Amino acid sequence: MEVYKKKNFLGKYIYLVPAVLLMLLFFVWPIILTIYYSFTNLALTGSAASSQEFVGIANYKRMLSDSAVKTSVVTTIIFLIGSVAGQTILGFVIAYLMREKNRIFRRIVGAVVLAAWVMPETVAAICAYTFFTDKGTLNLLLTSGGLPMVSWLFRYPLLSVVLANIWHGTAFSMMVYQSALDNVSGEVAESAMIDGANRLQNLFYITIPIIKDTIMTNTMLITLSTLGTFGMVYTMTSTTVQTLPVFMYIRAFKNYELGYGTAISMLILLIGVIFSIFYVKIQNKDGGK
């Protein structure tokens, strides 16, 4: 009987071995190496490139005293808040406005919004760059209306990148909210309307509370994906806007300080963990009520 149980156990889990091995090789092991390298002076040139040394927490001490790191953290937080708020709100508004429209209208609007999302990030960044550049579409519209031209990428580079990222990522939120809104029973809204609720009250007191878990999950996913955004920022502004991924790239591959660059990547990971814990706690708190 015991031999049968062992065979049955092996039969159930033997098929998971290849997947587990692949995860260990391509996910767990690189994370372990990254953590280790953040405690070394690994470099691409010089003596440290051929014989790296374990330097302990020296890279992390350097981060705490590096004013450029603090500036990058602030820039990253602003970029995160602007992008996440913009994508979440705009995606919900589009999905809500299309809720009661006919199928043809929804397909047309959906295709237009999805066009930005399906583009590779670098292609979308080039499109956004041509829109915000001095001779781009935005300035053409401004001058056509009698307004002065603005050097958006020079005077407002962070705002330009935030707006471009909102444009690029809104479609994901729209699709998530479309699916959630389609599952909201129309009978609940009709009952509220009969009881005297107007459209805004119906939205804020009926619809949004019903899909609040979807809103929280979508917000967390957008936050984590935005935190690692590199191509959009670097393509549009080069190193003018230094979010943490861009700053990490400069230190690791332009200054050849791989050890310090990997330590900065740990800071990005830490910020992602903090936001994830924050979202999960809010979701659990609301779910426990």
Coordinates of C-alpha atoms in Angstrom, one line a residue:
M1 CA 0.0 0.0 0.0
E2 CA 2.9 2.4 0.9
V3 CA 4.7 1.6 -2.4
Y4 CA 1.4 2.3 -4.3
K5 CA 1.2 5.7 -2.6
K6 CA 4.7 6.6 -3.5
K7 CA 4.1 5.6 -7.1
N8 CA 0.9 7.6 -7.2
F9 CA 2.7 10.6 -5.7
L10 CA 5.5 10.4 -8.3
G11 CA 2.9 9.9 -11.1
K12 CA 1.2 13.2 -10.0
Y13 CA 4.2 15.4 -9.8
I14 CA 6.8 13.9 -12.2
Y15 CA 5.3 16.1 -15.0
L16 CA 6.1 19.2 -13.0
V17 CA 9.8 18.5 -12.9
P18 CA 10.7 20.1 -16.3
A19 CA 8.7 23.3 -15.5
V20 CA 10.3 23.5 -12.0
L21 CA 13.8 23.1 -13.5
L22 CA 13.1 25.8 -16.1
M23 CA 11.9 28.1 -13.4
L24 CA 14.9 27.5 -11.2
L25 CA 17.3 28.0 -14.2
F26 CA 15.8 31.1 -15.8
F27 CA 14.1 32.8 -12.8
V28 CA 15.4 31.8 -9.4
W29 CA 19.1 31.4 -10.4
P30 CA 19.3 34.9 -12.1
I31 CA 17.7 36.5 -9.1
I32 CA 20.3 34.8 -6.8
L33 CA 23.1 36.0 -9.0
T34 CA 21.7 39.5 -9.1
I35 CA 21.5 39.7 -5.3
Y36 CA 25.1 38.4 -5.1
Y37 CA 26.5 40.8 -7.7
S38 CA 24.9 43.7 -5.8
F39 CA 27.4 42.9 -3.0
T40 CA 30.4 42.9 -5.3
N41 CA 32.4 45.5 -7.3
L42 CA 31.7 43.8 -10.6
A43 CA 32.6 46.0 -13.6
L44 CA 32.8 45.8 -17.3
T45 CA 36.3 47.3 -17.5
G46 CA 39.3 47.5 -15.4
S47 CA 40.6 45.1 -12.8
A48 CA 37.2 44.4 -11.3
A49 CA 36.1 43.0 -14.7
S50 CA 38.5 40.1 -14.4
S51 CA 38.7 39.6 -10.6
Q52 CA 35.6 40.9 -8.8
E53 CA 35.6 41.2 -5.1
F54 CA 32.9 40.9 -2.4
V55 CA 32.5 44.4 -1.0
G56 CA 29.6 43.7 1.4
I57 CA 27.1 46.5 1.7
A58 CA 29.4 49.1 0.2
N59 CA 27.1 49.6 -2.8
Y60 CA 24.1 50.1 -0.6
K61 CA 25.9 52.6 1.5
R62 CA 26.9 54.5 -1.6
M63 CA 23.2 54.5 -2.7
L64 CA 22.2 56.1 0.6
S65 CA 24.7 59.0 0.1
D66 CA 24.2 59.4 -3.6
S67 CA 22.0 62.4 -4.3
A68 CA 21.4 61.2 -7.9
V69 CA 19.7 58.1 -6.5
K70 CA 17.4 60.2 -4.4
T71 CA 16.5 62.3 -7.4
S72 CA 15.8 59.2 -9.5
V73 CA 13.5 57.8 -6.7
V74 CA 11.5 61.0 -6.7
T75 CA 11.3 61.0 -10.5
T76 CA 10.2 57.4 -10.5
I77 CA 7.5 58.0 -7.9
I78 CA 6.1 60.9 -9.9
F79 CA 6.3 58.9 -13.1
L80 CA 4.5 56.0 -11.4
I81 CA 1.7 58.1 -9.8
G82 CA 1.0 60.0 -13.0
S83 CA 1.1 56.9 -15.3
V84 CA -0.9 54.7 -13.0
A85 CA -3.6 57.3 -12.2
G86 CA -3.9 58.3 -15.9
Q87 CA -4.1 54.7 -17.2
T88 CA -6.5 53.6 -14.5
I89 CA -8.9 56.6 -14.8
L90 CA -8.8 57.0 -18.5
G91 CA -9.2 53.2 -19.1
F92 CA -12.2 53.1 -16.8
V93 CA -13.8 56.2 -18.4
I94 CA -13.5 54.7 -21.9
A95 CA -14.8 51.3 -20.8
Y96 CA -17.7 52.9 -19.0
L97 CA -18.7 55.2 -21.8
M98 CA -18.6 52.3 -24.3
R99 CA -20.6 50.0 -22.0
E100 CA -24.0 50.9 -23.5
K101 CA -22.9 51.6 -27.0
N102 CA -23.5 49.2 -29.9
R103 CA -21.1 46.5 -31.0
I104 CA -19.8 48.3 -34.1
F105 CA -19.0 51.5 -32.1
R106 CA -17.2 49.5 -29.4
R107 CA -15.1 47.7 -32.0
I108 CA -14.0 50.9 -33.7
V109 CA -13.1 52.7 -30.5
G110 CA -11.5 49.6 -29.1
A111 CA -9.3 49.2 -32.2
V112 CA -8.2 52.8 -32.0
V113 CA -7.2 52.5 -28.4
L114 CA -5.6 49.1 -28.8
A115 CA -3.4 50.4 -31.7
A116 CA -1.1 52.1 -29.2
W117 CA -0.9 49.2 -26.8
V118 CA 0.0 46.5 -29.5
M119 CA 2.9 48.6 -30.6
P120 CA 6.3 47.6 -29.2
E121 CA 7.4 50.0 -26.6
T122 CA 10.2 51.5 -28.6
V123 CA 7.9 52.1 -31.6
A124 CA 5.3 53.7 -29.4
A125 CA 8.1 55.9 -27.9
I126 CA 9.2 57.1 -31.4
C127 CA 5.6 57.9 -32.3
A128 CA 5.2 59.9 -29.0
Y129 CA 8.6 61.6 -29.7
T130 CA 7.4 62.8 -33.1
F131 CA 4.2 64.0 -31.5
F132 CA 5.9 66.1 -28.7
T133 CA 9.0 67.3 -30.7
D134 CA 9.3 71.0 -31.7
K135 CA 8.1 70.3 -35.2
G136 CA 5.7 67.6 -34.1
T137 CA 1.9 67.3 -34.3
L138 CA 1.2 68.9 -30.9
N139 CA 3.0 72.1 -31.7
L140 CA 1.4 72.1 -35.2
L141 CA -2.0 72.1 -33.5
L142 CA -1.0 74.8 -31.1
T143 CA 0.4 77.1 -33.8
S144 CA -2.6 76.5 -36.0
G145 CA -4.8 77.8 -33.1
G146 CA -2.7 80.9 -32.7
L147 CA -0.9 79.6 -29.6
P148 CA 2.9 79.7 -29.1
M149 CA 5.1 76.6 -29.8
V150 CA 6.3 74.8 -26.7
S151 CA 9.5 72.7 -26.5
W152 CA 7.8 69.9 -24.7
L153 CA 10.7 67.5 -24.5
F154 CA 13.1 70.2 -23.3
R155 CA 10.9 72.2 -20.9
Y156 CA 8.5 69.4 -19.7
P157 CA 10.3 66.1 -20.4
L158 CA 8.8 64.2 -17.5
L159 CA 5.2 65.4 -18.3
S160 CA 5.7 64.3 -21.9
V161 CA 6.9 60.8 -20.9
V162 CA 4.0 60.4 -18.5
L163 CA 1.4 61.4 -21.1
A164 CA 3.1 59.1 -23.7
N165 CA 3.0 56.2 -21.2
I166 CA -0.6 56.8 -20.4
W167 CA -1.4 56.8 -24.1
H168 CA 0.5 53.6 -24.6
G169 CA -0.9 51.6 -21.7
T170 CA -4.5 52.8 -21.4
A171 CA -5.8 50.0 -23.6
F172 CA -4.9 47.3 -21.0
S173 CA -7.0 49.0 -18.3
M174 CA -9.8 49.5 -20.8
M175 CA -10.0 45.8 -21.6
V176 CA -9.8 44.8 -17.9
Y177 CA -12.6 47.2 -17.0
Q178 CA -14.7 46.2 -20.0
S179 CA -14.7 42.6 -18.8
A180 CA -15.5 43.6 -15.3
L181 CA -18.3 46.0 -16.3
D182 CA -19.9 43.4 -18.6
N183 CA -20.3 41.2 -15.5
V184 CA -22.1 43.8 -13.4
S185 CA -25.7 42.9 -13.4
G186 CA -28.0 45.5 -15.0
E187 CA -30.7 44.7 -12.6
V188 CA -28.8 46.2 -9.7
A189 CA -28.4 49.5 -11.5
E190 CA -32.1 49.5 -12.6
S191 CA -33.2 48.9 -9.0
A192 CA -31.0 51.8 -7.8
M193 CA -32.5 54.1 -10.5
I194 CA -36.0 53.1 -9.5
D195 CA -35.1 54.1 -5.9
G196 CA -34.1 57.5 -7.1
A197 CA -30.3 57.2 -7.7
N198 CA -28.9 59.3 -10.5
R199 CA -26.2 58.2 -12.9
L200 CA -23.3 59.4 -10.8
Q201 CA -24.7 57.9 -7.6
N202 CA -25.2 54.6 -9.5
L203 CA -21.6 54.8 -10.7
F204 CA -19.9 55.6 -7.3
Y205 CA -22.1 53.7 -5.0
I206 CA -23.1 50.6 -7.1
T207 CA -20.7 50.0 -10.0
I208 CA -17.3 50.9 -8.6
P209 CA -17.8 49.1 -5.2
I210 CA -18.8 45.9 -7.2
I211 CA -15.6 46.0 -9.3
K212 CA -13.3 47.4 -6.6
D213 CA -11.2 44.1 -6.5
T214 CA -10.7 44.4 -10.3
I215 CA -9.7 48.0 -9.9
M216 CA -7.1 47.2 -7.2
T217 CA -5.7 44.2 -9.2
N218 CA -5.4 46.3 -12.3
T219 CA -3.7 49.1 -10.5
M220 CA -1.2 46.8 -9.0
L221 CA -0.4 45.2 -12.4
I222 CA 0.0 48.7 -14.0
T223 CA 2.3 49.8 -11.1
L224 CA 4.6 46.9 -11.5
S225 CA 4.8 47.1 -15.3
T226 CA 5.3 50.9 -15.1
L227 CA 8.1 50.6 -12.5
G228 CA 10.2 48.7 -15.0
T229 CA 9.5 51.0 -18.0
F230 CA 12.8 51.8 -19.7
G231 CA 12.3 52.0 -23.5
M232 CA 9.7 54.7 -23.4
V233 CA 11.7 57.0 -21.1
Y234 CA 15.1 56.4 -22.7
T235 CA 13.9 56.7 -26.3
M236 CA 12.0 59.9 -25.8
T237 CA 14.4 61.8 -23.4
S238 CA 17.7 59.8 -23.5
T239 CA 19.1 60.5 -20.0
T240 CA 17.2 63.8 -19.3
V241 CA 14.5 61.9 -17.3
Q242 CA 16.3 59.5 -15.1
T243 CA 13.9 57.1 -13.6
L244 CA 15.5 54.2 -11.6
P245 CA 15.7 51.8 -14.6
V246 CA 17.4 54.5 -16.7
F247 CA 19.7 55.4 -13.8
M248 CA 20.6 51.7 -13.4
Y249 CA 21.4 51.4 -17.1
I250 CA 23.7 54.5 -17.0
R251 CA 25.6 53.2 -14.0
A252 CA 25.8 49.6 -15.2
F253 CA 26.4 49.9 -18.9
K254 CA 27.7 53.5 -19.4
N255 CA 29.8 53.9 -16.3
Y256 CA 30.6 50.1 -16.4
E257 CA 29.7 49.6 -12.7
L258 CA 27.7 46.4 -12.9
G259 CA 27.9 45.8 -9.1
Y260 CA 26.4 49.2 -8.3
G261 CA 23.9 48.9 -11.1
T262 CA 22.6 45.6 -9.7
A263 CA 22.3 47.2 -6.3
I264 CA 20.1 49.8 -7.8
S265 CA 18.0 47.1 -9.4
M266 CA 17.4 45.7 -5.9
L267 CA 16.1 49.1 -4.9
I268 CA 13.6 48.9 -7.9
L269 CA 12.6 45.4 -6.6
L270 CA 12.1 46.8 -3.1
I271 CA 9.8 49.6 -4.3
G272 CA 7.8 47.0 -6.3
V273 CA 7.5 44.8 -3.2
I274 CA 6.3 47.8 -1.1
F275 CA 3.7 48.8 -3.5
S276 CA 2.5 45.2 -3.9
I277 CA 2.2 44.8 -0.1
F278 CA 0.3 48.1 0.1
Y279 CA -2.2 47.0 -2.6
V280 CA -2.7 43.6 -1.1
K281 CA -3.3 45.0 2.4
I282 CA -5.9 47.5 1.1
Q283 CA -7.6 44.7 -0.9
N284 CA -7.7 42.4 2.2
K285 CA -8.9 45.2 4.4
D286 CA -11.8 46.0 2.0
G287 CA -12.5 42.3 1.6
G288 CA -12.7 41.8 5.3
K289 CA -15.5 44.3 5.8

